[in-house]
Amino acid sequence: MYTYNITEDNAVEVLKDGVKVDTVGPWDGPEGAAYWAAAVCDKYNSLEYAGIDYPNDLPQKEGN
């Protein structure tokens, strides 16, 4: 499961099962960092992305 921490300088640490997999930012403030982090974690915790590891997106279907 993906979770996140916001650092003192408003960067986001993305964790997978408690292990840090990425650090993104910093943002101008903690609100922007939290908004981005929640969206990314919700995306990669969804059933649609269950087999996809962050930071990858869904693979393109043939013909796209």
XYZ file of N, CA and C in Angstrom:
192
model
N 0.831 -1.168 0.000
C 0.000 0.000 0.000
C 0.885 1.244 0.000
N 0.482 2.228 -0.788
C 1.228 3.475 -0.883
C 0.734 4.470 0.158
N 1.686 5.092 0.834
C 1.424 6.159 1.790
C 2.456 7.246 1.528
N 2.384 8.312 2.313
C 3.343 9.395 2.112
C 3.651 10.106 3.419
N 4.791 10.784 3.397
C 5.199 11.691 4.466
C 5.527 13.021 3.815
N 5.208 14.103 4.500
C 5.612 15.430 4.043
C 6.761 15.872 4.939
N 7.877 16.239 4.316
C 9.070 16.627 5.060
C 8.959 18.075 5.543
N 9.914 18.492 6.352
C 9.937 19.861 6.876
C 10.041 20.902 5.767
N 10.647 20.543 4.630
C 10.780 21.500 3.523
C 9.674 21.316 2.472
N 8.596 20.631 2.841
C 7.411 20.436 1.996
C 7.655 19.554 0.776
N 8.579 18.646 0.871
C 8.740 17.606 -0.141
C 7.872 16.424 0.276
N 7.573 15.567 -0.680
C 6.755 14.385 -0.399
C 7.623 13.143 -0.539
N 7.640 12.334 0.483
C 8.250 11.016 0.421
C 7.130 10.015 0.168
N 7.203 9.303 -0.952
C 6.215 8.282 -1.284
C 6.760 6.953 -0.781
N 5.935 6.239 -0.008
C 6.345 4.956 0.551
C 5.461 3.840 0.024
N 6.069 2.709 -0.238
C 5.325 1.505 -0.602
C 5.580 0.490 0.495
N 4.523 0.113 1.188
C 4.615 -0.820 2.313
C 5.668 -0.370 3.324
N 5.720 0.949 3.564
C 6.623 1.506 4.555
C 8.031 1.783 4.084
N 8.338 1.471 2.819
C 9.679 1.679 2.273
C 9.636 2.846 1.292
N 10.508 3.842 1.488
C 10.521 5.008 0.617
C 10.932 4.615 -0.790
N 10.100 4.998 -1.786
C 10.384 4.691 -3.181
C 10.639 5.944 -4.008
N 10.320 7.132 -3.468
C 10.524 8.361 -4.222
C 10.402 9.553 -3.288
N 11.074 10.632 -3.662
C 10.903 11.922 -3.004
C 10.657 12.942 -4.102
N 9.579 13.719 -3.952
C 9.176 14.680 -4.973
C 8.941 16.027 -4.294
N 9.381 17.087 -4.954
C 9.174 18.430 -4.429
C 10.496 19.099 -4.170
N 10.491 20.130 -3.424
C 9.476 20.602 -2.495
C 8.412 21.478 -3.156
N 7.290 21.588 -2.475
C 6.194 22.463 -2.866
C 6.321 23.769 -2.084
N 5.493 24.749 -2.467
C 5.488 26.039 -1.768
C 4.965 25.918 -0.337
N 4.100 24.933 -0.099
C 3.538 24.759 1.234
C 3.064 23.336 1.430
N 2.713 22.993 2.655
C 2.296 21.623 2.947
C 0.967 21.244 2.311
N 0.095 22.213 2.056
C -1.209 21.895 1.456
C -1.047 21.348 0.044
N -0.218 22.010 -0.764
C 0.026 21.541 -2.133
C 0.694 20.182 -2.145
N 1.637 19.987 -1.247
C 2.320 18.699 -1.151
C 1.334 17.604 -0.780
N 0.468 17.877 0.184
C -0.506 16.876 0.633
C -1.525 16.567 -0.458
N -1.951 17.578 -1.200
C -2.908 17.381 -2.289
C -2.323 16.444 -3.346
N -1.087 16.712 -3.773
C -0.427 15.879 -4.780
C -0.225 14.461 -4.248
N 0.280 14.355 -3.025
C 0.588 13.051 -2.443
C -0.656 12.188 -2.291
N -1.748 12.790 -1.835
C -2.986 12.029 -1.668
C -3.495 11.522 -3.014
N -3.401 12.357 -4.052
C -3.860 11.948 -5.380
C -3.025 10.792 -5.920
N -1.715 10.870 -5.763
C -0.834 9.805 -6.258
C -1.067 8.509 -5.486
N -1.172 8.592 -4.176
C -1.396 7.381 -3.374
C -2.760 6.770 -3.685
N -3.785 7.600 -3.828
C -5.103 7.077 -4.196
C -5.048 6.372 -5.540
N -4.342 6.956 -6.501
C -4.224 6.370 -7.843
C -3.569 4.995 -7.767
N -2.410 4.919 -7.134
C -1.662 3.665 -7.134
C -2.190 2.645 -6.133
N -3.081 3.040 -5.234
C -3.753 2.094 -4.345
C -5.064 1.584 -4.942
N -5.468 2.119 -6.094
C -6.732 1.722 -6.709
C -6.614 0.348 -7.373
N -7.748 -0.304 -7.577
C -7.757 -1.609 -8.243
C -7.196 -1.518 -9.656
N -7.481 -0.428 -10.350
C -7.005 -0.256 -11.729
C -5.482 -0.298 -11.812
N -4.810 0.180 -10.787
C -3.346 0.243 -10.782
C -2.713 -0.808 -9.861
N -3.467 -1.793 -9.450
C -2.979 -2.782 -8.475
C -1.688 -3.465 -8.909
N -1.517 -3.718 -10.191
C -0.318 -4.397 -10.673
C 0.758 -3.468 -11.196
N 0.584 -2.162 -11.014
C 1.524 -1.173 -11.537
C 2.291 -0.560 -10.372
N 3.613 -0.540 -10.480
C 4.431 0.069 -9.436
C 4.635 1.549 -9.717
N 4.458 2.374 -8.695
C 4.798 3.783 -8.795
C 6.280 3.880 -9.094
N 6.734 4.769 -9.935
C 6.054 5.911 -10.527
C 5.590 5.675 -11.958
N 5.343 4.459 -12.343
C 4.915 4.156 -13.711
C 3.424 4.404 -13.887
N 3.031 4.698 -15.111
C 1.615 4.831 -15.448
C 1.138 3.541 -16.075
N -0.152 3.468 -16.325
C -0.693 2.295 -17.003
C -0.013 2.123 -18.352
N 0.282 0.903 -18.737
C 0.860 0.688 -20.065
C -0.141 1.081 -21.149
N 0.387 1.587 -22.244
C -0.462 1.967 -23.372
C -1.006 0.729 -24.042
N -2.287 0.774 -24.419
C -2.882 -0.322 -25.176
C -2.373 -0.240 -26.602
N -2.266 -1.389 -27.232
C -1.815 -1.405 -28.626
C -2.748 -0.587 -29.471
N -2.177 0.172 -30.414
C -2.971 0.998 -31.298
C -3.155 2.410 -30.788
N -2.669 2.739 -29.579
C -2.782 4.095 -29.027
C -1.512 4.861 -29.237
